[in-house]
Amino acid sequence: MSKSTTSIGSELTVRDYSLTGANTRQAIENGLSAAEWYHSDVPRKKLKSLMKRRDAPAIHDTVIWIALHFVFAAGGLYFWGSWLCVPFWFAYGVVYGSACDSRWHECGHGTAFRTRWMNDIVYHIASFQIMRNPVNWRWSHARHHTDTLIVGRDPEIAWMHPISLVLKALAFVGIVDTWTSLKTLMRNAMGNLSQEERDYIPESQWPKAVFWARLHIAIYAAVLVVSLVMLVSGAGWKSLIPILLIGGPRVYGCWHFVMTGLLQHGGLAENVLDHRLNSRTLYMNPISRWVYWNMNYHIEHHMFPMVPYYSLPALHDLIKDDLPPPNTSIWDGYREMMGSVMKQRVDPNHAIRRSLPPTARPYREHLHLAVPERNTGLEIGDRGGT
Amino acid sequence: MPWVDACAVDDVEEEDVIRWDHEDQTYAIFRSVDDEFYCTDGLCTHEQVHLSEGLVMENEIECPKHNGLFDYRTGKALRAPVCEDLRTYETRVGNGRVMVLVE
């Protein structure tokens, strides 16, 4: 695969990832916010068939997902006290603590099931498992799709500069994230939304954010109480079981979603309006694809977020000639990403720029300049970037 | 309040939507599974995305950018991130044409 690391998009001398800071104003002034993005050409008829929703695939996957919770938990409990329980808890952790991320994501988009209440139920279960306020994160993710990797606008940038490799490594064991998530839920439960949350969540939704935070905290508090009662009653190590079952997998089972999630945009460009420059599509093994619900087709997902996860492989086949070649495996993705990340630690304006196949339309880093509806009145020469 | 000739009946497939621009305004014209025609503002009330690129499912239109959902018959916002209803316009069909009452 031919590629280079180079400066792409608007070069920034200072990066302020807050949603109310200098880069926020700069992004809006430069037309990078709520801009028009590049899309590969897909005939309307074909796109409609790809967007079509069905309940069956997600019901099938969800039944398996729920069943695996019970099977692995039962194995963990049955073999408790022996090393044989470890692989069961390991698998339970992934099914609970990692698969929930993709279920949260897909059901948040409302694309997994055709039936709306099914999306909503799985969305709330998965939000609880991953310790995300279901209201806050619905809105933050909407912003992520509007302004993907636009500094000062996107609240979900995983690789913020300067990059701390220690924090990134710790993310695989979830301790820092879990603590941060619980603190946020607790703050929300006390009726307090941060300035940034108030920026991207409409005021009408604030009471709902507080309600769901209170419910999540109440359940976690109940789990903790049960565990403490067991400990006081002399259950010993068995008093850990409630936490291993509920809440704990967010720590010991999150590694898979962190592994796949970091690949989505890592090492790629900020402040561009072409998802081929800031998102990564890669091939991976079928188990990871099942856990991840096909979000390895991440360029495709960002270009056409209405296409459900089970149709993403077909969408990929349709537009792959317009996309950079996918990474061939998770390992290949990490090799590419980490090479760029190490350079970004020295120069945050560096980014991977993969060569496009000859059949593809060229990258359009400044598409927003050509869209009259988004015209901010600035001349091309007035705008930042390269 | 004039009735304006917007498009031919055959321009819109069943359970689908097209974009119609008229005098600096953009609209969305829907054809339901019952072969009824409806018209709404063309841009999502959340972030000004053209609904004509969205997905029509029975009586609902899903925004192509954030999957917000509206009932296109009433304009009612049904699912976050849309909170504000769409404006709707009266339609009538005659001689194979769809007319919209614009204000």
Tab-separated table of C-alpha atoms in Angstrom:
chain	number	residue	atom	x	y	z
A	1	MET	CA	0.000	0.000	0.000
A	2	SER	CA	1.456	3.316	-1.012
A	3	LYS	CA	1.068	6.010	1.571
A	4	SER	CA	2.774	8.933	3.105
A	5	THR	CA	2.554	10.902	6.282
A	6	THR	CA	2.150	14.516	5.521
A	7	SER	CA	0.372	17.664	6.602
A	8	ILE	CA	-3.264	17.613	5.556
A	9	GLY	CA	-6.107	19.970	6.228
A	10	SER	CA	-5.931	23.103	8.326
A	11	GLU	CA	-2.623	23.184	10.144
A	12	LEU	CA	-3.012	24.212	13.740
A	13	THR	CA	-0.339	25.741	15.907
A	14	VAL	CA	-2.365	25.285	19.089
A	15	ARG	CA	-4.928	22.548	19.632
A	16	ASP	CA	-7.780	23.226	21.995
A	17	TYR	CA	-10.124	20.241	21.925
A	18	SER	CA	-12.684	21.848	24.194
A	19	LEU	CA	-15.983	22.647	22.483
A	20	THR	CA	-16.032	26.244	23.598
A	21	GLY	CA	-12.448	27.351	22.952
A	22	ALA	CA	-10.345	29.075	20.304
A	23	ASN	CA	-10.389	26.151	17.866
A	24	THR	CA	-14.182	26.035	18.058
A	25	ARG	CA	-14.437	29.597	16.803
A	26	GLN	CA	-11.756	28.910	14.198
A	27	ALA	CA	-13.555	25.811	12.894
A	28	ILE	CA	-16.836	27.693	12.541
A	29	GLU	CA	-15.183	30.688	10.874
A	30	ASN	CA	-13.317	28.438	8.445
A	31	GLY	CA	-16.484	26.621	7.379
A	32	LEU	CA	-15.308	23.332	8.863
A	33	SER	CA	-18.315	22.974	11.114
A	34	ALA	CA	-21.535	21.420	9.759
A	35	ALA	CA	-19.838	21.373	6.368
A	36	GLU	CA	-20.620	19.358	3.277
A	37	TRP	CA	-18.534	16.172	3.150
A	38	TYR	CA	-17.276	14.087	0.263
A	39	HIS	CA	-19.414	11.083	-0.687
A	40	SER	CA	-18.673	8.318	-3.124
A	41	ASP	CA	-21.259	8.034	-5.874
A	42	VAL	CA	-23.890	5.397	-5.175
A	43	PRO	CA	-27.020	5.243	-7.348
A	44	ARG	CA	-30.096	6.175	-5.312
A	45	LYS	CA	-31.821	2.872	-6.051
A	46	LYS	CA	-28.850	0.875	-4.858
A	47	LEU	CA	-28.390	3.042	-1.783
A	48	LYS	CA	-32.040	2.601	-0.880
A	49	SER	CA	-31.687	-1.150	-0.980
A	50	LEU	CA	-28.572	-0.957	1.210
A	51	MET	CA	-30.292	1.341	3.701
A	52	LYS	CA	-33.289	-0.966	3.998
A	53	ARG	CA	-33.866	-2.095	7.598
A	54	ARG	CA	-34.708	-5.584	8.755
A	55	ASP	CA	-35.259	-6.893	12.248
A	56	ALA	CA	-34.047	-10.420	11.597
A	57	PRO	CA	-30.236	-9.948	11.494
A	58	ALA	CA	-30.109	-7.884	14.690
A	59	ILE	CA	-32.600	-10.151	16.510
A	60	HIS	CA	-30.438	-13.127	15.551
A	61	ASP	CA	-27.273	-11.415	16.790
A	62	THR	CA	-28.926	-10.094	19.944
A	63	VAL	CA	-30.319	-13.484	20.943
A	64	ILE	CA	-26.813	-14.927	20.591
A	65	TRP	CA	-25.334	-11.966	22.449
A	66	ILE	CA	-27.710	-12.353	25.399
A	67	ALA	CA	-27.314	-16.143	25.422
A	68	LEU	CA	-23.526	-15.785	25.540
A	69	HIS	CA	-23.838	-13.578	28.629
A	70	PHE	CA	-25.664	-16.409	30.415
A	71	VAL	CA	-23.460	-19.224	29.112
A	72	PHE	CA	-20.163	-17.540	30.005
A	73	ALA	CA	-21.443	-16.259	33.370
A	74	ALA	CA	-22.727	-19.761	34.194
A	75	GLY	CA	-19.321	-21.222	33.307
A	76	GLY	CA	-17.575	-18.602	35.419
A	77	LEU	CA	-19.773	-19.387	38.386
A	78	TYR	CA	-19.672	-23.173	37.921
A	79	PHE	CA	-15.874	-23.266	37.864
A	80	TRP	CA	-15.486	-20.586	40.568
A	81	GLY	CA	-12.503	-21.397	42.736
A	82	SER	CA	-10.647	-23.108	39.903
A	83	TRP	CA	-8.480	-21.608	37.149
A	84	LEU	CA	-10.994	-23.026	34.698
A	85	CYS	CA	-13.289	-20.121	35.494
A	86	VAL	CA	-10.811	-17.601	34.024
A	87	PRO	CA	-11.535	-18.174	30.314
A	88	PHE	CA	-15.258	-17.950	31.035
A	89	TRP	CA	-14.881	-14.611	32.810
A	90	PHE	CA	-12.556	-13.452	30.045
A	91	ALA	CA	-15.182	-14.269	27.413
A	92	TYR	CA	-17.977	-12.817	29.542
A	93	GLY	CA	-15.957	-9.619	29.846
A	94	VAL	CA	-15.672	-9.234	26.077
A	95	VAL	CA	-19.341	-10.020	25.433
A	96	TYR	CA	-20.412	-7.539	28.112
A	97	GLY	CA	-17.648	-4.929	28.142
A	98	SER	CA	-16.742	-4.748	24.443
A	99	ALA	CA	-19.695	-5.947	22.373
A	100	CYS	CA	-21.822	-3.368	24.191
A	101	ASP	CA	-19.924	-0.567	22.444
A	102	SER	CA	-21.005	-1.618	18.955
A	103	ARG	CA	-24.578	-2.305	20.133
A	104	TRP	CA	-24.686	1.111	21.771
A	105	HIS	CA	-23.376	2.643	18.570
A	106	GLU	CA	-25.579	0.907	16.020
A	107	CYS	CA	-28.771	1.153	18.068
A	108	GLY	CA	-27.985	4.801	18.798
A	109	HIS	CA	-28.048	5.370	15.062
A	110	GLY	CA	-31.338	3.493	14.977
A	111	THR	CA	-30.100	1.266	12.198
A	112	ALA	CA	-29.689	-2.155	13.824
A	113	PHE	CA	-33.391	-3.045	13.967
A	114	ARG	CA	-36.223	-1.914	11.804
A	115	THR	CA	-38.488	-1.692	14.876
A	116	ARG	CA	-37.762	1.445	16.824
A	117	TRP	CA	-38.444	0.116	20.339
A	118	MET	CA	-35.988	-2.741	19.772
A	119	ASN	CA	-33.261	-0.228	18.963
A	120	ASP	CA	-34.169	1.768	22.043
A	121	ILE	CA	-34.090	-1.189	24.450
A	122	VAL	CA	-30.739	-2.511	23.263
A	123	TYR	CA	-29.395	1.060	23.191
A	124	HIS	CA	-30.234	1.564	26.855
A	125	ILE	CA	-28.871	-1.815	27.950
A	126	ALA	CA	-25.630	-1.224	26.059
A	127	SER	CA	-25.342	2.361	27.345
A	128	PHE	CA	-25.589	1.026	30.881
A	129	GLN	CA	-22.988	-1.653	30.232
A	130	ILE	CA	-20.499	0.809	28.786
A	131	MET	CA	-21.283	3.408	31.459
A	132	ARG	CA	-22.367	6.110	29.049
A	133	ASN	CA	-25.199	8.455	29.773
A	134	PRO	CA	-27.600	7.439	26.972
A	135	VAL	CA	-28.746	11.019	26.411
A	136	ASN	CA	-25.358	12.753	26.457
A	137	TRP	CA	-23.722	10.232	24.211
A	138	ARG	CA	-26.501	10.230	21.650
A	139	TRP	CA	-25.839	13.918	21.128
A	140	SER	CA	-22.077	13.724	21.302
A	141	HIS	CA	-22.139	11.040	18.646
A	142	ALA	CA	-24.371	13.152	16.417
A	143	ARG	CA	-21.751	15.891	16.692
A	144	HIS	CA	-19.025	13.338	15.900
A	145	HIS	CA	-20.802	12.600	12.636
A	146	THR	CA	-21.388	16.259	11.810
A	147	ASP	CA	-17.836	17.343	12.520
A	148	THR	CA	-15.705	14.217	12.411
A	149	LEU	CA	-12.241	15.004	13.794
A	150	ILE	CA	-12.787	18.743	13.521
A	151	VAL	CA	-10.771	20.190	16.396
A	152	GLY	CA	-12.963	22.177	18.774
A	153	ARG	CA	-16.172	20.590	17.466
A	154	ASP	CA	-15.908	16.799	17.705
A	155	PRO	CA	-16.299	15.619	21.328
A	156	GLU	CA	-15.258	12.044	20.471
A	157	ILE	CA	-11.698	12.448	19.208
A	158	ALA	CA	-9.819	9.487	20.682
A	159	TRP	CA	-6.299	10.599	19.813
A	160	MET	CA	-6.043	14.140	21.145
A	161	HIS	CA	-2.667	15.854	20.868
A	162	PRO	CA	-0.374	15.797	22.700
A	163	ILE	CA	-0.845	12.029	22.724
A	164	SER	CA	-0.160	10.203	25.976
A	165	LEU	CA	0.827	6.634	25.169
A	166	VAL	CA	0.522	5.726	28.854
A	167	LEU	CA	-3.122	6.784	28.953
A	168	LYS	CA	-3.768	4.969	25.691
A	169	ALA	CA	-2.229	1.785	27.117
A	170	LEU	CA	-4.282	2.146	30.300
A	171	ALA	CA	-7.443	2.426	28.192
A	172	PHE	CA	-7.117	-1.285	27.380
A	173	VAL	CA	-7.745	-2.101	31.046
A	174	GLY	CA	-10.472	0.483	31.370
A	175	ILE	CA	-9.618	1.757	34.843
A	176	VAL	CA	-9.203	5.419	33.935
A	177	ASP	CA	-12.186	5.433	31.547
A	178	THR	CA	-14.417	3.689	34.058
A	179	TRP	CA	-13.503	6.102	36.811
A	180	THR	CA	-14.086	9.069	34.465
A	181	SER	CA	-17.410	7.622	33.284
A	182	LEU	CA	-18.637	7.005	36.814
A	183	LYS	CA	-17.651	10.514	37.853
A	184	THR	CA	-19.579	11.934	34.889
A	185	LEU	CA	-22.632	9.805	35.663
A	186	MET	CA	-22.465	10.861	39.305
A	187	ARG	CA	-22.173	14.525	38.334
A	188	ASN	CA	-25.127	14.195	35.943
A	189	ALA	CA	-27.104	12.313	38.602
A	190	MET	CA	-26.645	15.300	40.892
A	191	GLY	CA	-28.223	17.453	38.216
A	192	ASN	CA	-25.007	18.979	36.938
A	193	LEU	CA	-24.213	19.087	33.220
A	194	SER	CA	-20.861	20.496	32.158
A	195	GLN	CA	-20.555	23.520	29.906
A	196	GLU	CA	-19.592	21.236	27.006
A	197	GLU	CA	-22.546	18.905	27.599
A	198	ARG	CA	-24.808	21.949	27.594
A	199	ASP	CA	-23.222	22.933	24.285
A	200	TYR	CA	-24.142	19.797	22.370
A	201	ILE	CA	-27.272	18.617	24.238
A	202	PRO	CA	-30.452	20.625	23.654
A	203	GLU	CA	-31.893	22.083	26.839
A	204	SER	CA	-35.092	20.080	26.451
A	205	GLN	CA	-33.047	16.888	26.897
A	206	TRP	CA	-31.211	17.883	30.102
A	207	PRO	CA	-33.813	16.403	32.506
A	208	LYS	CA	-33.615	13.078	30.651
A	209	ALA	CA	-29.827	13.076	30.994
A	210	VAL	CA	-30.196	13.527	34.758
A	211	PHE	CA	-32.853	10.797	35.011
A	212	TRP	CA	-30.798	8.146	33.211
A	213	ALA	CA	-27.656	9.020	35.158
A	214	ARG	CA	-29.583	8.538	38.413
A	215	LEU	CA	-30.894	5.171	37.262
A	216	HIS	CA	-27.428	3.950	36.245
A	217	ILE	CA	-25.860	5.119	39.510
A	218	ALA	CA	-28.669	3.506	41.530
A	219	ILE	CA	-28.042	0.121	39.882
A	220	TYR	CA	-24.286	0.334	40.411
A	221	ALA	CA	-24.842	1.349	44.035
A	222	ALA	CA	-27.134	-1.671	44.515
A	223	VAL	CA	-24.467	-3.985	43.054
A	224	LEU	CA	-21.887	-2.524	45.415
A	225	VAL	CA	-24.189	-2.970	48.412
A	226	VAL	CA	-24.857	-6.628	47.516
A	227	SER	CA	-21.126	-7.214	47.193
A	228	LEU	CA	-20.406	-5.573	50.550
A	229	VAL	CA	-23.175	-7.527	52.265
A	230	MET	CA	-21.698	-10.750	50.881
A	231	LEU	CA	-18.261	-9.715	52.125
A	232	VAL	CA	-19.538	-8.915	55.593
A	233	SER	CA	-21.448	-12.219	55.597
A	234	GLY	CA	-18.185	-14.085	55.103
A	235	ALA	CA	-18.499	-14.883	51.404
A	236	GLY	CA	-14.838	-14.016	50.907
A	237	TRP	CA	-13.741	-13.822	47.276
A	238	LYS	CA	-17.257	-14.752	46.180
A	239	SER	CA	-18.310	-11.254	47.191
A	240	LEU	CA	-16.599	-10.110	43.976
A	241	ILE	CA	-19.112	-11.993	41.851
A	242	PRO	CA	-21.768	-9.236	41.665
A	243	ILE	CA	-19.104	-6.795	40.460
A	244	LEU	CA	-17.665	-9.306	38.003
A	245	LEU	CA	-21.169	-9.703	36.601
A	246	ILE	CA	-22.280	-6.062	36.541
A	247	GLY	CA	-19.965	-3.120	36.056
A	248	GLY	CA	-16.677	-4.986	36.329
A	249	PRO	CA	-16.587	-6.077	32.668
A	250	ARG	CA	-16.294	-2.392	31.734
A	251	VAL	CA	-12.792	-2.718	33.198
A	252	TYR	CA	-11.658	-6.260	32.471
A	253	GLY	CA	-13.563	-6.781	29.210
A	254	CYS	CA	-13.199	-3.473	27.399
A	255	TRP	CA	-9.906	-4.249	25.675
A	256	HIS	CA	-11.512	-5.412	22.432
A	257	PHE	CA	-13.610	-2.310	21.880
A	258	VAL	CA	-10.630	-0.110	22.754
A	259	MET	CA	-8.467	-2.081	20.323
A	260	THR	CA	-10.915	-1.664	17.456
A	261	GLY	CA	-12.061	1.816	18.425
A	262	LEU	CA	-8.596	3.348	18.390
A	263	LEU	CA	-8.195	2.198	14.802
A	264	GLN	CA	-11.213	4.150	13.573
A	265	HIS	CA	-9.406	7.462	13.139
A	266	GLY	CA	-5.937	6.960	14.684
A	267	GLY	CA	-2.977	8.479	12.851
A	268	LEU	CA	-5.280	10.114	10.309
A	269	ALA	CA	-6.031	13.743	9.540
A	270	GLU	CA	-7.889	16.300	11.595
A	271	ASN	CA	-9.794	19.193	10.053
A	272	VAL	CA	-10.556	17.665	6.659
A	273	LEU	CA	-13.919	17.120	4.975
A	274	ASP	CA	-13.276	13.794	3.319
A	275	HIS	CA	-13.780	10.665	5.432
A	276	ARG	CA	-11.237	8.834	3.289
A	277	LEU	CA	-8.620	11.053	4.941
A	278	ASN	CA	-9.752	10.776	8.549
A	279	SER	CA	-11.276	7.294	8.897
A	280	ARG	CA	-9.937	3.797	8.470
A	281	THR	CA	-11.460	0.739	6.843
A	282	LEU	CA	-9.753	-2.539	7.542
A	283	TYR	CA	-10.395	-6.238	7.256
A	284	MET	CA	-10.476	-8.329	10.417
A	285	ASN	CA	-11.294	-11.792	11.676
A	286	PRO	CA	-14.971	-12.839	11.842
A	287	ILE	CA	-15.118	-12.971	15.660
A	288	SER	CA	-13.903	-9.401	15.987
A	289	ARG	CA	-16.302	-8.346	13.237
A	290	TRP	CA	-19.173	-9.907	15.152
A	291	VAL	CA	-18.163	-8.224	18.407
A	292	TYR	CA	-17.644	-4.951	16.513
A	293	TRP	CA	-20.737	-5.276	14.314
A	294	ASN	CA	-18.806	-4.554	11.107
A	295	MET	CA	-17.603	-1.103	12.159
A	296	ASN	CA	-14.275	-2.040	10.609
A	297	TYR	CA	-15.915	-0.585	7.481
A	298	HIS	CA	-15.552	2.785	9.079
A	299	ILE	CA	-15.134	5.042	6.048
A	300	GLU	CA	-18.298	3.514	4.626
A	301	HIS	CA	-20.134	4.033	7.924
A	302	HIS	CA	-19.197	7.705	8.102
A	303	MET	CA	-20.071	8.365	4.467
A	304	PHE	CA	-23.430	6.608	4.717
A	305	PRO	CA	-24.472	6.331	8.382
A	306	MET	CA	-27.947	5.103	7.424
A	307	VAL	CA	-26.618	1.805	6.117
A	308	PRO	CA	-27.105	-0.865	8.811
A	309	TYR	CA	-24.142	-2.894	10.001
A	310	TYR	CA	-25.216	-6.035	8.154
A	311	SER	CA	-25.157	-4.194	4.812
A	312	LEU	CA	-21.759	-2.563	5.251
A	313	PRO	CA	-19.827	-5.385	3.530
A	314	ALA	CA	-22.040	-4.952	0.449
A	315	LEU	CA	-21.541	-1.178	0.572
A	316	HIS	CA	-17.809	-1.732	0.840
A	317	ASP	CA	-17.835	-3.918	-2.272
A	318	LEU	CA	-19.747	-1.232	-4.108
A	319	ILE	CA	-17.490	1.750	-3.351
A	320	LYS	CA	-14.100	0.217	-2.574
A	321	ASP	CA	-12.710	1.442	-5.907
A	322	ASP	CA	-13.243	4.978	-4.659
A	323	LEU	CA	-11.552	4.353	-1.306
A	324	PRO	CA	-7.965	3.905	-0.206
A	325	PRO	CA	-7.020	0.233	0.067
A	326	PRO	CA	-8.133	-1.200	3.435
A	327	ASN	CA	-5.626	-2.383	5.994
A	328	THR	CA	-5.419	-6.127	5.748
A	329	SER	CA	-5.735	-6.962	9.460
A	330	ILE	CA	-5.894	-5.445	12.937
A	331	TRP	CA	-2.135	-5.933	13.163
A	332	ASP	CA	-1.589	-4.172	9.828
A	333	GLY	CA	-3.855	-1.342	10.986
A	334	TYR	CA	-1.874	-0.909	14.208
A	335	ARG	CA	1.427	-0.984	12.361
A	336	GLU	CA	0.282	1.835	10.108
A	337	MET	CA	-1.462	3.796	12.849
A	338	MET	CA	1.319	3.638	15.418
A	339	GLY	CA	3.915	4.705	12.835
A	340	SER	CA	1.893	7.841	12.219
A	341	VAL	CA	1.051	8.385	15.889
A	342	MET	CA	4.744	8.392	16.791
A	343	LYS	CA	5.321	11.098	14.162
A	344	GLN	CA	2.292	13.031	15.372
A	345	ARG	CA	3.798	13.144	18.848
A	346	VAL	CA	6.539	15.304	17.316
A	347	ASP	CA	4.386	17.103	14.740
A	348	PRO	CA	0.612	16.881	15.329
A	349	ASN	CA	-0.037	18.164	11.803
A	350	HIS	CA	1.298	14.955	10.277
A	351	ALA	CA	-1.257	12.442	9.063
A	352	ILE	CA	-1.462	9.346	6.929
A	353	ARG	CA	-2.433	10.068	3.357
A	354	ARG	CA	-2.972	6.790	1.524
A	355	SER	CA	-2.713	6.622	-2.247
A	356	LEU	CA	-6.083	6.204	-3.889
A	357	PRO	CA	-6.663	3.650	-6.642
A	358	PRO	CA	-6.761	5.088	-10.177
A	359	THR	CA	-10.530	4.535	-10.255
A	360	ALA	CA	-11.094	6.878	-7.290
A	361	ARG	CA	-11.959	10.530	-7.364
A	362	PRO	CA	-9.154	12.622	-5.838
A	363	TYR	CA	-9.186	13.705	-2.222
A	364	ARG	CA	-11.077	16.906	-1.652
A	365	GLU	CA	-9.794	18.393	1.558
A	366	HIS	CA	-11.635	21.660	1.069
A	367	LEU	CA	-14.949	20.543	-0.300
A	368	HIS	CA	-16.760	23.105	1.823
A	369	LEU	CA	-15.373	25.909	-0.324
A	370	ALA	CA	-17.445	24.778	-3.300
A	371	VAL	CA	-20.811	24.449	-1.578
A	372	PRO	CA	-22.925	27.620	-1.854
A	373	GLU	CA	-25.222	26.649	1.039
A	374	ARG	CA	-22.236	26.510	3.361
A	375	ASN	CA	-20.660	29.693	2.042
A	376	THR	CA	-19.415	31.750	4.931
A	377	GLY	CA	-18.631	34.696	2.682
A	378	LEU	CA	-14.886	34.187	2.929
A	379	GLU	CA	-12.661	34.035	-0.112
A	380	ILE	CA	-10.559	30.945	-0.648
A	381	GLY	CA	-7.405	32.851	0.118
A	382	ASP	CA	-8.807	33.884	3.494
A	383	ARG	CA	-9.082	30.340	4.712
A	384	GLY	CA	-6.500	28.446	6.654
A	385	GLY	CA	-5.097	25.090	5.670
A	386	THR	CA	-3.115	23.656	2.867
B	1	MET	CA	-50.945	31.658	-1.370
B	2	PRO	CA	-50.351	30.072	-4.771
B	3	TRP	CA	-50.466	26.464	-5.766
B	4	VAL	CA	-47.243	25.657	-7.590
B	5	ASP	CA	-46.606	22.858	-10.037
B	6	ALA	CA	-43.798	20.913	-8.352
B	7	CYS	CA	-43.215	17.703	-10.282
B	8	ALA	CA	-44.773	14.866	-12.230
B	9	VAL	CA	-46.383	12.077	-10.274
B	10	ASP	CA	-43.941	9.631	-11.818
B	11	ASP	CA	-40.940	11.646	-10.653
B	12	VAL	CA	-41.380	10.193	-7.169
B	13	GLU	CA	-41.234	6.476	-6.611
B	14	GLU	CA	-43.571	4.823	-4.160
B	15	GLU	CA	-42.224	5.064	-0.574
B	16	ASP	CA	-39.611	7.601	-1.611
B	17	VAL	CA	-38.769	11.282	-1.630
B	18	ILE	CA	-37.345	13.856	-4.027
B	19	ARG	CA	-35.938	17.324	-3.554
B	20	TRP	CA	-37.825	20.250	-5.033
B	21	ASP	CA	-36.365	23.768	-5.073
B	22	HIS	CA	-38.628	26.778	-5.525
B	23	GLU	CA	-37.813	30.466	-5.082
B	24	ASP	CA	-34.794	30.096	-2.793
B	25	GLN	CA	-36.559	27.461	-0.719
B	26	THR	CA	-35.911	23.765	-0.769
B	27	TYR	CA	-38.681	21.240	-0.158
B	28	ALA	CA	-39.061	17.473	0.071
B	29	ILE	CA	-41.908	15.774	-1.783
B	30	PHE	CA	-42.920	12.328	-0.557
B	31	ARG	CA	-44.957	9.558	-2.102
B	32	SER	CA	-46.365	7.140	0.450
B	33	VAL	CA	-47.069	3.435	0.078
B	34	ASP	CA	-50.750	4.443	-0.183
B	35	ASP	CA	-49.859	6.566	-3.213
B	36	GLU	CA	-50.495	9.814	-1.344
B	37	PHE	CA	-48.228	12.829	-1.846
B	38	TYR	CA	-46.870	15.012	0.947
B	39	CYS	CA	-44.552	17.991	1.082
B	40	THR	CA	-42.333	19.293	3.881
B	41	ASP	CA	-39.430	21.668	4.235
B	42	GLY	CA	-36.456	20.104	2.503
B	43	LEU	CA	-33.884	20.487	5.269
B	44	CYS	CA	-33.706	18.584	8.533
B	45	THR	CA	-34.491	20.821	11.514
B	46	HIS	CA	-31.421	19.484	13.311
B	47	GLU	CA	-28.539	20.421	11.047
B	48	GLN	CA	-29.869	21.584	7.699
B	49	VAL	CA	-29.248	18.383	5.769
B	50	HIS	CA	-31.325	17.608	2.676
B	51	LEU	CA	-33.952	15.040	3.612
B	52	SER	CA	-34.277	13.976	-0.013
B	53	GLU	CA	-31.132	11.892	0.506
B	54	GLY	CA	-32.726	10.102	3.442
B	55	LEU	CA	-34.638	6.879	3.767
B	56	VAL	CA	-38.427	6.715	3.600
B	57	MET	CA	-39.882	3.911	5.692
B	58	GLU	CA	-43.671	3.758	5.481
B	59	ASN	CA	-44.746	7.184	6.821
B	60	GLU	CA	-41.385	8.221	8.212
B	61	ILE	CA	-38.325	9.911	6.767
B	62	GLU	CA	-34.907	9.324	8.304
B	63	CYS	CA	-32.328	12.085	7.977
B	64	PRO	CA	-29.240	10.866	6.128
B	65	LYS	CA	-26.750	12.492	8.477
B	66	HIS	CA	-27.801	11.620	12.029
B	67	ASN	CA	-30.744	9.268	11.557
B	68	GLY	CA	-33.246	11.673	13.093
B	69	LEU	CA	-36.788	10.624	12.246
B	70	PHE	CA	-39.902	12.565	11.181
B	71	ASP	CA	-43.453	11.609	10.283
B	72	TYR	CA	-43.558	13.327	6.906
B	73	ARG	CA	-47.370	13.482	6.934
B	74	THR	CA	-47.468	15.725	9.997
B	75	GLY	CA	-43.849	16.878	10.207
B	76	LYS	CA	-43.649	15.550	13.760
B	77	ALA	CA	-40.132	14.875	15.070
B	78	LEU	CA	-40.026	11.261	16.266
B	79	ARG	CA	-36.460	10.465	17.285
B	80	ALA	CA	-33.398	12.327	18.512
B	81	PRO	CA	-31.360	14.150	17.477
B	82	VAL	CA	-34.310	15.948	15.932
B	83	CYS	CA	-36.476	17.810	18.429
B	84	GLU	CA	-38.132	20.423	16.218
B	85	ASP	CA	-40.998	19.451	13.903
B	86	LEU	CA	-40.808	19.919	10.140
B	87	ARG	CA	-43.073	22.394	8.439
B	88	THR	CA	-45.551	20.710	6.089
B	89	TYR	CA	-47.347	21.995	2.985
B	90	GLU	CA	-50.622	20.987	1.442
B	91	THR	CA	-50.459	19.028	-1.821
B	92	ARG	CA	-52.901	17.997	-4.526
B	93	VAL	CA	-52.593	15.856	-7.623
B	94	GLY	CA	-54.114	16.569	-11.029
B	95	ASN	CA	-53.331	15.643	-14.615
B	96	GLY	CA	-50.348	13.605	-13.525
B	97	ARG	CA	-48.765	16.558	-11.711
B	98	VAL	CA	-48.123	17.228	-8.022
B	99	MET	CA	-49.079	20.727	-6.882
B	100	VAL	CA	-47.858	22.277	-3.626
B	101	LEU	CA	-49.465	25.131	-1.748
B	102	VAL	CA	-46.484	27.296	-0.853
B	103	GLU	CA	-46.764	30.251	1.456
